[in-house]
């Protein structure tokens, strides 16, 4: 949220922060039924943009047709209207908090302007985030990189993901929008534990954005440089050049390296695993 003004997506970032702090707006369904219910809103950029599309569609219906028809629309699409109402409450609380910092807080109508091409560009299968040219969702996804830089993960041979702050491999949950089209690089917003740690919510991003938008945490190195950890040389792994502070070199993207220091990000492993709602709850004095 705090960096969204840089990308001109303040309203969308505020709405998305609220969406990521509550439960899924879809009623509990089997993965196959959930995929059908989510299909009108799903985009290749991932779960966060899909949630924004759900919220935008609901807001349009509410403003155009009123509460009764909006409620009927929610039932038709297997959406829990109470969750979307809660999103509105959380958004108001966050907006009030931002105003206390003197930040400009646009209304929900700006959401549609800031990401109007999300559905069109996303369902086309092309576009930015590692797939081609820029799309209408680049701004909000770049803002997400600013906030979730430590939650980046890259796909490895075998289909699993390696996270910067995760020793164990990560796998996409069947309920994730990205499950059937896993990207090369993503940011995960929520994980659950079963037999493996599963990524329940994630956003597709361009790997190059990591070093660009979080230079305090990632460094891009010239090919052939010997990787180092805490000043000591470490053998190169498969020709890759990874420099890390206290993070295992094997978990780093091939030409990106993560560096860890006390003043780099102020994160430790425990803090990085805190839920989004818990973080927001601390900001707002435990109102969640």
PDB file of C-alpha atoms in Angstrom:
ATOM      1  CA  UNK A   1       0.000   0.000   0.000  1.00  0.00           C
ATOM      2  CA  UNK A   2       2.716   2.457   0.959  1.00  0.00           C
ATOM      3  CA  UNK A   3       4.526   2.096  -2.356  1.00  0.00           C
ATOM      4  CA  UNK A   4       1.428   1.966  -4.567  1.00  0.00           C
ATOM      5  CA  UNK A   5       1.493   5.718  -5.274  1.00  0.00           C
ATOM      6  CA  UNK A   6       4.771   5.176  -7.116  1.00  0.00           C
ATOM      7  CA  UNK A   7       2.930   2.937  -9.587  1.00  0.00           C
ATOM      8  CA  UNK A   8      -0.371   4.839  -9.662  1.00  0.00           C
ATOM      9  CA  UNK A   9      -2.476   2.011  -8.203  1.00  0.00           C
ATOM     10  CA  UNK A  10      -3.363   3.281  -4.734  1.00  0.00           C
ATOM     11  CA  UNK A  11      -7.027   2.263  -4.829  1.00  0.00           C
ATOM     12  CA  UNK A  12      -6.348  -1.225  -6.154  1.00  0.00           C
ATOM     13  CA  UNK A  13      -3.595  -1.771  -3.588  1.00  0.00           C
ATOM     14  CA  UNK A  14      -5.875  -0.693  -0.761  1.00  0.00           C
ATOM     15  CA  UNK A  15      -8.633  -3.026  -1.928  1.00  0.00           C
ATOM     16  CA  UNK A  16      -6.193  -5.894  -2.434  1.00  0.00           C
ATOM     17  CA  UNK A  17      -4.740  -5.446   1.053  1.00  0.00           C
ATOM     18  CA  UNK A  18      -8.249  -5.837   2.438  1.00  0.00           C
ATOM     19  CA  UNK A  19      -8.987  -8.856   0.224  1.00  0.00           C
ATOM     20  CA  UNK A  20      -5.811 -10.635   1.322  1.00  0.00           C
ATOM     21  CA  UNK A  21      -6.619 -10.097   4.992  1.00  0.00           C
ATOM     22  CA  UNK A  22      -9.935 -11.975   4.973  1.00  0.00           C
ATOM     23  CA  UNK A  23     -10.999 -15.472   3.955  1.00  0.00           C
ATOM     24  CA  UNK A  24     -11.730 -16.452   0.358  1.00  0.00           C
ATOM     25  CA  UNK A  25     -14.868 -14.784  -1.039  1.00  0.00           C
ATOM     26  CA  UNK A  26     -15.928 -18.085  -2.611  1.00  0.00           C
ATOM     27  CA  UNK A  27     -18.061 -20.461  -0.582  1.00  0.00           C
ATOM     28  CA  UNK A  28     -16.319 -23.764   0.283  1.00  0.00           C
ATOM     29  CA  UNK A  29     -16.288 -25.950  -2.819  1.00  0.00           C
ATOM     30  CA  UNK A  30     -14.431 -28.932  -4.216  1.00  0.00           C
ATOM     31  CA  UNK A  31     -11.466 -27.871  -6.401  1.00  0.00           C
ATOM     32  CA  UNK A  32     -13.304 -28.734  -9.631  1.00  0.00           C
ATOM     33  CA  UNK A  33     -16.425 -26.777  -8.614  1.00  0.00           C
ATOM     34  CA  UNK A  34     -14.318 -23.878  -7.372  1.00  0.00           C
ATOM     35  CA  UNK A  35     -12.574 -23.686 -10.736  1.00  0.00           C
ATOM     36  CA  UNK A  36     -15.939 -23.410 -12.472  1.00  0.00           C
ATOM     37  CA  UNK A  37     -17.185 -20.692 -10.096  1.00  0.00           C
ATOM     38  CA  UNK A  38     -13.940 -18.748 -10.390  1.00  0.00           C
ATOM     39  CA  UNK A  39     -13.651 -19.025 -14.196  1.00  0.00           C
ATOM     40  CA  UNK A  40     -15.398 -15.699 -15.034  1.00  0.00           C
ATOM     41  CA  UNK A  41     -12.885 -13.824 -12.881  1.00  0.00           C
ATOM     42  CA  UNK A  42      -9.704 -15.900 -13.190  1.00  0.00           C
ATOM     43  CA  UNK A  43      -6.684 -14.440 -14.962  1.00  0.00           C
ATOM     44  CA  UNK A  44      -3.248 -15.814 -15.722  1.00  0.00           C
ATOM     45  CA  UNK A  45      -1.601 -13.272 -13.404  1.00  0.00           C
ATOM     46  CA  UNK A  46      -2.783 -15.251 -10.404  1.00  0.00           C
ATOM     47  CA  UNK A  47      -4.957 -15.250  -7.306  1.00  0.00           C
ATOM     48  CA  UNK A  48      -4.530 -11.637  -6.191  1.00  0.00           C
ATOM     49  CA  UNK A  49      -5.711 -10.178  -9.506  1.00  0.00           C
ATOM     50  CA  UNK A  50      -8.518 -12.740  -9.624  1.00  0.00           C
ATOM     51  CA  UNK A  51      -9.696 -11.496  -6.214  1.00  0.00           C
ATOM     52  CA  UNK A  52      -9.623  -7.920  -7.489  1.00  0.00           C
ATOM     53  CA  UNK A  53     -11.798  -8.952 -10.430  1.00  0.00           C
ATOM     54  CA  UNK A  54     -14.327 -10.545  -8.058  1.00  0.00           C
ATOM     55  CA  UNK A  55     -14.488  -7.391  -5.965  1.00  0.00           C
ATOM     56  CA  UNK A  56     -14.785  -5.091  -8.987  1.00  0.00           C
ATOM     57  CA  UNK A  57     -17.567  -7.183 -10.488  1.00  0.00           C
ATOM     58  CA  UNK A  58     -19.467  -7.144  -7.193  1.00  0.00           C
ATOM     59  CA  UNK A  59     -19.044  -3.374  -6.802  1.00  0.00           C
ATOM     60  CA  UNK A  60     -20.332  -2.756 -10.333  1.00  0.00           C
ATOM     61  CA  UNK A  61     -23.378  -4.942  -9.688  1.00  0.00           C
ATOM     62  CA  UNK A  62     -24.033  -3.276  -6.327  1.00  0.00           C
ATOM     63  CA  UNK A  63     -23.781   0.257  -7.721  1.00  0.00           C
ATOM     64  CA  UNK A  64     -25.853  -0.510 -10.816  1.00  0.00           C
ATOM     65  CA  UNK A  65     -28.569  -2.848  -9.508  1.00  0.00           C
ATOM     66  CA  UNK A  66     -28.690  -2.396  -5.754  1.00  0.00           C
ATOM     67  CA  UNK A  67     -28.277  -4.728  -2.782  1.00  0.00           C
ATOM     68  CA  UNK A  68     -30.930  -7.344  -3.610  1.00  0.00           C
ATOM     69  CA  UNK A  69     -29.691  -8.067  -7.118  1.00  0.00           C
ATOM     70  CA  UNK A  70     -26.088  -7.951  -5.934  1.00  0.00           C
ATOM     71  CA  UNK A  71     -26.933 -10.613  -3.341  1.00  0.00           C
ATOM     72  CA  UNK A  72     -28.583 -12.743  -6.032  1.00  0.00           C
ATOM     73  CA  UNK A  73     -25.514 -12.321  -8.233  1.00  0.00           C
ATOM     74  CA  UNK A  74     -23.313 -13.547  -5.367  1.00  0.00           C
ATOM     75  CA  UNK A  75     -25.419 -16.672  -4.891  1.00  0.00           C
ATOM     76  CA  UNK A  76     -25.274 -17.419  -8.608  1.00  0.00           C
ATOM     77  CA  UNK A  77     -21.479 -17.189  -8.640  1.00  0.00           C
ATOM     78  CA  UNK A  78     -20.980 -19.077  -5.348  1.00  0.00           C
ATOM     79  CA  UNK A  79     -19.633 -15.974  -3.616  1.00  0.00           C
ATOM     80  CA  UNK A  80     -20.068 -15.211   0.078  1.00  0.00           C
ATOM     81  CA  UNK A  81     -21.407 -11.656   0.188  1.00  0.00           C
ATOM     82  CA  UNK A  82     -20.536 -11.369   3.875  1.00  0.00           C
ATOM     83  CA  UNK A  83     -16.841 -11.727   3.030  1.00  0.00           C
ATOM     84  CA  UNK A  84     -17.060  -8.910   0.472  1.00  0.00           C
ATOM     85  CA  UNK A  85     -18.873  -6.759   3.029  1.00  0.00           C
ATOM     86  CA  UNK A  86     -16.024  -7.454   5.450  1.00  0.00           C
ATOM     87  CA  UNK A  87     -13.558  -6.415   2.740  1.00  0.00           C
ATOM     88  CA  UNK A  88     -15.301  -3.048   2.572  1.00  0.00           C
ATOM     89  CA  UNK A  89     -14.998  -2.610   6.336  1.00  0.00           C
ATOM     90  CA  UNK A  90     -11.325  -3.528   6.376  1.00  0.00           C
ATOM     91  CA  UNK A  91     -10.672  -1.204   3.451  1.00  0.00           C
ATOM     92  CA  UNK A  92     -12.257   1.684   5.345  1.00  0.00           C
ATOM     93  CA  UNK A  93     -10.072   0.945   8.372  1.00  0.00           C
ATOM     94  CA  UNK A  94      -6.937   0.831   6.237  1.00  0.00           C
ATOM     95  CA  UNK A  95      -7.920   4.031   4.435  1.00  0.00           C
ATOM     96  CA  UNK A  96      -8.345   5.772   7.786  1.00  0.00           C
ATOM     97  CA  UNK A  97      -4.931   4.519   8.831  1.00  0.00           C
ATOM     98  CA  UNK A  98      -3.330   5.809   5.624  1.00  0.00           C
ATOM     99  CA  UNK A  99      -4.947   9.204   6.046  1.00  0.00           C
ATOM    100  CA  UNK A 100      -3.233   9.482   9.409  1.00  0.00           C
ATOM    101  CA  UNK A 101       0.045   9.359   7.458  1.00  0.00           C
ATOM    102  CA  UNK A 102      -1.216  12.125   5.173  1.00  0.00           C
ATOM    103  CA  UNK A 103      -1.559   9.804   2.167  1.00  0.00           C
ATOM    104  CA  UNK A 104      -4.137  10.343  -0.558  1.00  0.00           C
ATOM    105  CA  UNK A 105      -6.842   7.672  -0.380  1.00  0.00           C
ATOM    106  CA  UNK A 106      -8.878   7.217  -3.586  1.00  0.00           C
ATOM    107  CA  UNK A 107     -12.286   5.545  -3.592  1.00  0.00           C
ATOM    108  CA  UNK A 108     -13.172   2.090  -4.872  1.00  0.00           C
ATOM    109  CA  UNK A 109     -14.209   3.532  -8.253  1.00  0.00           C
ATOM    110  CA  UNK A 110     -10.500   4.013  -9.021  1.00  0.00           C
ATOM    111  CA  UNK A 111      -9.982   0.240  -8.789  1.00  0.00           C
ATOM    112  CA  UNK A 112     -11.539  -0.282 -12.192  1.00  0.00           C
ATOM    113  CA  UNK A 113      -9.508   2.519 -13.760  1.00  0.00           C
ATOM    114  CA  UNK A 114      -6.205   1.256 -12.412  1.00  0.00           C
ATOM    115  CA  UNK A 115      -6.670  -2.331 -13.554  1.00  0.00           C
ATOM    116  CA  UNK A 116      -9.304  -2.103 -16.248  1.00  0.00           C
ATOM    117  CA  UNK A 117      -7.472  -4.432 -18.611  1.00  0.00           C
ATOM    118  CA  UNK A 118      -6.927  -7.192 -16.051  1.00  0.00           C
ATOM    119  CA  UNK A 119      -9.569  -9.502 -17.465  1.00  0.00           C
ATOM    120  CA  UNK A 120      -8.861  -8.768 -21.111  1.00  0.00           C
ATOM    121  CA  UNK A 121      -5.100  -9.128 -20.880  1.00  0.00           C
ATOM    122  CA  UNK A 122      -5.160 -11.997 -18.385  1.00  0.00           C
ATOM    123  CA  UNK A 123      -7.494 -14.340 -20.229  1.00  0.00           C
ATOM    124  CA  UNK A 124      -5.525 -13.832 -23.402  1.00  0.00           C
ATOM    125  CA  UNK A 125      -2.631 -15.799 -21.962  1.00  0.00           C
ATOM    126  CA  UNK A 126      -0.006 -13.309 -23.148  1.00  0.00           C
ATOM    127  CA  UNK A 127       1.309 -10.162 -21.557  1.00  0.00           C
ATOM    128  CA  UNK A 128       3.756  -9.148 -18.892  1.00  0.00           C
ATOM    129  CA  UNK A 129       5.044 -10.851 -15.789  1.00  0.00           C
ATOM    130  CA  UNK A 130       7.412 -13.065 -17.699  1.00  0.00           C
ATOM    131  CA  UNK A 131       5.098 -13.769 -20.630  1.00  0.00           C
ATOM    132  CA  UNK A 132       5.635 -10.882 -23.046  1.00  0.00           C
ATOM    133  CA  UNK A 133       4.728  -7.189 -23.139  1.00  0.00           C
ATOM    134  CA  UNK A 134       3.247  -5.139 -20.286  1.00  0.00           C
ATOM    135  CA  UNK A 135      -0.376  -5.575 -19.218  1.00  0.00           C
ATOM    136  CA  UNK A 136      -2.846  -3.462 -17.281  1.00  0.00           C
ATOM    137  CA  UNK A 137      -1.964  -5.364 -14.117  1.00  0.00           C
ATOM    138  CA  UNK A 138       1.755  -4.629 -14.104  1.00  0.00           C
ATOM    139  CA  UNK A 139       1.379  -1.658 -11.754  1.00  0.00           C
ATOM    140  CA  UNK A 140      -0.378  -3.549  -8.956  1.00  0.00           C
ATOM    141  CA  UNK A 141       1.888  -6.584  -9.367  1.00  0.00           C
ATOM    142  CA  UNK A 142       4.981  -4.401  -9.143  1.00  0.00           C
ATOM    143  CA  UNK A 143       3.549  -2.854  -5.976  1.00  0.00           C
ATOM    144  CA  UNK A 144       3.096  -6.386  -4.622  1.00  0.00           C
ATOM    145  CA  UNK A 145       6.778  -7.076  -5.256  1.00  0.00           C
ATOM    146  CA  UNK A 146       7.608  -4.072  -3.074  1.00  0.00           C
ATOM    147  CA  UNK A 147       5.695  -5.617  -0.183  1.00  0.00           C
ATOM    148  CA  UNK A 148       6.163  -9.360  -0.727  1.00  0.00           C
ATOM    149  CA  UNK A 149       9.750  -9.402  -2.042  1.00  0.00           C
ATOM    150  CA  UNK A 150      10.813 -11.954   0.580  1.00  0.00           C
ATOM    151  CA  UNK A 151       8.049 -14.311  -0.567  1.00  0.00           C
ATOM    152  CA  UNK A 152       9.410 -14.854  -4.063  1.00  0.00           C
ATOM    153  CA  UNK A 153       9.769 -18.394  -5.357  1.00  0.00           C
ATOM    154  CA  UNK A 154      11.051 -19.892  -8.593  1.00  0.00           C
ATOM    155  CA  UNK A 155       9.889 -23.064 -10.273  1.00  0.00           C
ATOM    156  CA  UNK A 156      12.406 -25.884 -10.259  1.00  0.00           C
ATOM    157  CA  UNK A 157      12.802 -29.085 -12.245  1.00  0.00           C
ATOM    158  CA  UNK A 158      10.001 -31.383 -11.148  1.00  0.00           C
ATOM    159  CA  UNK A 159       7.417 -28.605 -10.864  1.00  0.00           C
ATOM    160  CA  UNK A 160       7.948 -27.574  -7.232  1.00  0.00           C
ATOM    161  CA  UNK A 161       9.056 -24.104  -6.143  1.00  0.00           C
ATOM    162  CA  UNK A 162      12.040 -23.001  -4.113  1.00  0.00           C
ATOM    163  CA  UNK A 163      11.476 -20.011  -1.875  1.00  0.00           C
ATOM    164  CA  UNK A 164      14.123 -17.609  -0.663  1.00  0.00           C
ATOM    165  CA  UNK A 165      13.169 -18.070   3.006  1.00  0.00           C
ATOM    166  CA  UNK A 166      11.927 -21.654   2.758  1.00  0.00           C
ATOM    167  CA  UNK A 167      14.161 -24.667   3.245  1.00  0.00           C
ATOM    168  CA  UNK A 168      11.485 -27.133   2.087  1.00  0.00           C
ATOM    169  CA  UNK A 169      10.077 -27.142  -1.453  1.00  0.00           C
ATOM    170  CA  UNK A 170       6.757 -25.445  -2.098  1.00  0.00           C
ATOM    171  CA  UNK A 171       3.959 -26.710  -4.321  1.00  0.00           C
ATOM    172  CA  UNK A 172       0.910 -24.989  -5.736  1.00  0.00           C
ATOM    173  CA  UNK A 173      -2.374 -25.896  -4.067  1.00  0.00           C
ATOM    174  CA  UNK A 174      -5.081 -27.222  -6.442  1.00  0.00           C
ATOM    175  CA  UNK A 175      -7.276 -24.295  -5.346  1.00  0.00           C
ATOM    176  CA  UNK A 176      -4.783 -21.731  -6.649  1.00  0.00           C
ATOM    177  CA  UNK A 177      -5.627 -20.012  -9.925  1.00  0.00           C
ATOM    178  CA  UNK A 178      -2.083 -20.777 -11.079  1.00  0.00           C
ATOM    179  CA  UNK A 179      -2.311 -24.526 -10.469  1.00  0.00           C
ATOM    180  CA  UNK A 180      -2.973 -25.471 -14.106  1.00  0.00           C
ATOM    181  CA  UNK A 181      -0.574 -22.878 -15.541  1.00  0.00           C
ATOM    182  CA  UNK A 182       2.313 -22.553 -13.067  1.00  0.00           C
ATOM    183  CA  UNK A 183       4.591 -19.588 -13.817  1.00  0.00           C
ATOM    184  CA  UNK A 184       8.371 -19.596 -13.695  1.00  0.00           C
ATOM    185  CA  UNK A 185       8.415 -17.009 -10.879  1.00  0.00           C
ATOM    186  CA  UNK A 186       5.764 -16.008  -8.360  1.00  0.00           C
ATOM    187  CA  UNK A 187       5.057 -14.260  -5.070  1.00  0.00           C
ATOM    188  CA  UNK A 188       3.086 -16.318  -2.574  1.00  0.00           C
ATOM    189  CA  UNK A 189       0.628 -14.624  -0.232  1.00  0.00           C
ATOM    190  CA  UNK A 190      -0.616 -17.603   1.748  1.00  0.00           C
ATOM    191  CA  UNK A 191       0.537 -21.164   2.351  1.00  0.00           C
ATOM    192  CA  UNK A 192      -1.053 -24.154   4.064  1.00  0.00           C
ATOM    193  CA  UNK A 193       0.534 -27.277   5.468  1.00  0.00           C
ATOM    194  CA  UNK A 194      -0.407 -30.831   4.588  1.00  0.00           C
ATOM    195  CA  UNK A 195       1.969 -33.522   3.428  1.00  0.00           C
ATOM    196  CA  UNK A 196       3.877 -30.618   1.843  1.00  0.00           C
ATOM    197  CA  UNK A 197       3.771 -26.857   2.251  1.00  0.00           C
ATOM    198  CA  UNK A 198       1.285 -25.716  -0.392  1.00  0.00           C
ATOM    199  CA  UNK A 199       0.916 -22.279  -1.969  1.00  0.00           C
ATOM    200  CA  UNK A 200      -2.761 -21.382  -1.645  1.00  0.00           C
ATOM    201  CA  UNK A 201      -2.561 -17.852  -3.054  1.00  0.00           C
ATOM    202  CA  UNK A 202       0.099 -16.433  -5.378  1.00  0.00           C
ATOM    203  CA  UNK A 203       0.772 -13.871  -8.091  1.00  0.00           C
ATOM    204  CA  UNK A 204       2.819 -14.318 -11.238  1.00  0.00           C
ATOM    205  CA  UNK A 205       5.672 -11.801 -11.493  1.00  0.00           C
ATOM    206  CA  UNK A 206       8.606 -11.055 -13.732  1.00  0.00           C
ATOM    207  CA  UNK A 207      11.811 -12.332 -12.155  1.00  0.00           C
ATOM    208  CA  UNK A 208      13.650  -9.181 -13.272  1.00  0.00           C
ATOM    209  CA  UNK A 209      11.361  -7.104 -11.057  1.00  0.00           C
ATOM    210  CA  UNK A 210      12.895  -8.601  -7.913  1.00  0.00           C
ATOM    211  CA  UNK A 211      16.317  -7.002  -8.304  1.00  0.00           C
ATOM    212  CA  UNK A 212      14.763  -3.834  -9.713  1.00  0.00           C
ATOM    213  CA  UNK A 213      12.180  -3.258  -6.974  1.00  0.00           C
ATOM    214  CA  UNK A 214      13.923  -4.844  -3.972  1.00  0.00           C
ATOM    215  CA  UNK A 215      17.620  -4.037  -4.535  1.00  0.00           C
ATOM    216  CA  UNK A 216      18.192  -4.149  -0.768  1.00  0.00           C
ATOM    217  CA  UNK A 217      17.331  -7.861  -0.816  1.00  0.00           C
ATOM    218  CA  UNK A 218      18.315  -9.088  -4.282  1.00  0.00           C
ATOM    219  CA  UNK A 219      21.381  -8.410  -6.404  1.00  0.00           C
ATOM    220  CA  UNK A 220      21.840  -9.247 -10.060  1.00  0.00           C
ATOM    221  CA  UNK A 221      25.280 -10.614 -10.831  1.00  0.00           C
ATOM    222  CA  UNK A 222      27.353 -10.873 -13.983  1.00  0.00           C
ATOM    223  CA  UNK A 223      27.699 -14.448 -15.280  1.00  0.00           C
ATOM    224  CA  UNK A 224      30.828 -16.210 -14.156  1.00  0.00           C
ATOM    225  CA  UNK A 225      31.270 -14.421 -10.840  1.00  0.00           C
ATOM    226  CA  UNK A 226      32.080 -16.714  -7.919  1.00  0.00           C
ATOM    227  CA  UNK A 227      29.230 -16.723  -5.374  1.00  0.00           C
ATOM    228  CA  UNK A 228      30.051 -15.857  -1.785  1.00  0.00           C
ATOM    229  CA  UNK A 229      28.290 -16.393   1.512  1.00  0.00           C
ATOM    230  CA  UNK A 230      29.260 -14.260   4.501  1.00  0.00           C
ATOM    231  CA  UNK A 231      32.515 -13.383   2.804  1.00  0.00           C
ATOM    232  CA  UNK A 232      33.597 -16.989   2.244  1.00  0.00           C
ATOM    233  CA  UNK A 233      33.738 -18.537  -1.229  1.00  0.00           C
ATOM    234  CA  UNK A 234      31.129 -21.170  -2.055  1.00  0.00           C
ATOM    235  CA  UNK A 235      31.332 -23.485  -5.053  1.00  0.00           C
ATOM    236  CA  UNK A 236      29.146 -22.497  -7.967  1.00  0.00           C
ATOM    237  CA  UNK A 237      26.039 -24.679  -8.417  1.00  0.00           C
ATOM    238  CA  UNK A 238      25.523 -25.691 -12.020  1.00  0.00           C
ATOM    239  CA  UNK A 239      27.151 -22.543 -13.293  1.00  0.00           C
ATOM    240  CA  UNK A 240      24.742 -20.280 -11.429  1.00  0.00           C
ATOM    241  CA  UNK A 241      26.027 -17.236  -9.593  1.00  0.00           C
ATOM    242  CA  UNK A 242      24.243 -16.825  -6.270  1.00  0.00           C
ATOM    243  CA  UNK A 243      25.306 -14.570  -3.438  1.00  0.00           C
ATOM    244  CA  UNK A 244      23.347 -14.858  -0.203  1.00  0.00           C
ATOM    245  CA  UNK A 245      23.674 -13.811   3.399  1.00  0.00           C
ATOM    246  CA  UNK A 246      22.343 -16.675   5.492  1.00  0.00           C
ATOM    247  CA  UNK A 247      20.077 -18.250   2.863  1.00  0.00           C
ATOM    248  CA  UNK A 248      20.983 -21.502   1.159  1.00  0.00           C
ATOM    249  CA  UNK A 249      22.385 -20.898  -2.317  1.00  0.00           C
ATOM    250  CA  UNK A 250      20.306 -23.706  -3.785  1.00  0.00           C
ATOM    251  CA  UNK A 251      17.101 -21.766  -3.091  1.00  0.00           C
ATOM    252  CA  UNK A 252      18.090 -18.763  -5.202  1.00  0.00           C
ATOM    253  CA  UNK A 253      16.991 -18.131  -8.801  1.00  0.00           C
ATOM    254  CA  UNK A 254      19.732 -18.900 -11.322  1.00  0.00           C
ATOM    255  CA  UNK A 255      20.845 -15.331 -11.999  1.00  0.00           C
ATOM    256  CA  UNK A 256      19.455 -13.622  -8.916  1.00  0.00           C
ATOM    257  CA  UNK A 257      20.913 -13.741  -5.445  1.00  0.00           C
ATOM    258  CA  UNK A 258      19.375 -12.834  -2.113  1.00  0.00           C
ATOM    259  CA  UNK A 259      21.454 -11.013   0.465  1.00  0.00           C
ATOM    260  CA  UNK A 260      20.584 -10.920   4.130  1.00  0.00           C
ATOM    261  CA  UNK A 261      21.752  -8.415   6.709  1.00  0.00           C
ATOM    262  CA  UNK A 262      20.334  -6.716   9.769  1.00  0.00           C
ATOM    263  CA  UNK A 263      19.547  -3.544   7.844  1.00  0.00           C
ATOM    264  CA  UNK A 264      18.538  -5.175   4.562  1.00  0.00           C
ATOM    265  CA  UNK A 265      14.884  -5.949   5.151  1.00  0.00           C
ATOM    266  CA  UNK A 266      14.368  -6.243   8.888  1.00  0.00           C
ATOM    267  CA  UNK A 267      12.836  -9.690   8.364  1.00  0.00           C
ATOM    268  CA  UNK A 268      13.659 -12.992   9.958  1.00  0.00           C
ATOM    269  CA  UNK A 269      12.271 -16.411   9.076  1.00  0.00           C
ATOM    270  CA  UNK A 270       9.602 -16.291  11.766  1.00  0.00           C
ATOM    271  CA  UNK A 271       8.368 -12.848  10.805  1.00  0.00           C
ATOM    272  CA  UNK A 272       8.160 -13.709   7.125  1.00  0.00           C
ATOM    273  CA  UNK A 273       5.651 -16.462   7.914  1.00  0.00           C
ATOM    274  CA  UNK A 274       3.227 -14.264   9.810  1.00  0.00           C
ATOM    275  CA  UNK A 275      -0.233 -14.088   8.302  1.00  0.00           C
ATOM    276  CA  UNK A 276      -1.270 -10.953   6.432  1.00  0.00           C
ATOM    277  CA  UNK A 277      -4.210 -10.431   8.766  1.00  0.00           C
ATOM    278  CA  UNK A 278      -1.892 -10.626  11.782  1.00  0.00           C
ATOM    279  CA  UNK A 279       0.345  -7.912  10.354  1.00  0.00           C
ATOM    280  CA  UNK A 280      -2.588  -5.665   9.551  1.00  0.00           C
ATOM    281  CA  UNK A 281      -4.093  -6.356  12.943  1.00  0.00           C
ATOM    282  CA  UNK A 282      -0.937  -5.062  14.578  1.00  0.00           C
ATOM    283  CA  UNK A 283      -1.053  -1.924  12.442  1.00  0.00           C
ATOM    284  CA  UNK A 284      -4.643  -1.200  13.389  1.00  0.00           C
ATOM    285  CA  UNK A 285      -4.376  -2.007  17.055  1.00  0.00           C
ATOM    286  CA  UNK A 286      -5.853  -5.492  16.989  1.00  0.00           C
ATOM    287  CA  UNK A 287      -9.094  -4.619  15.222  1.00  0.00           C
ATOM    288  CA  UNK A 288      -9.005  -7.868  13.192  1.00  0.00           C
TER     289      UNK A 288
END
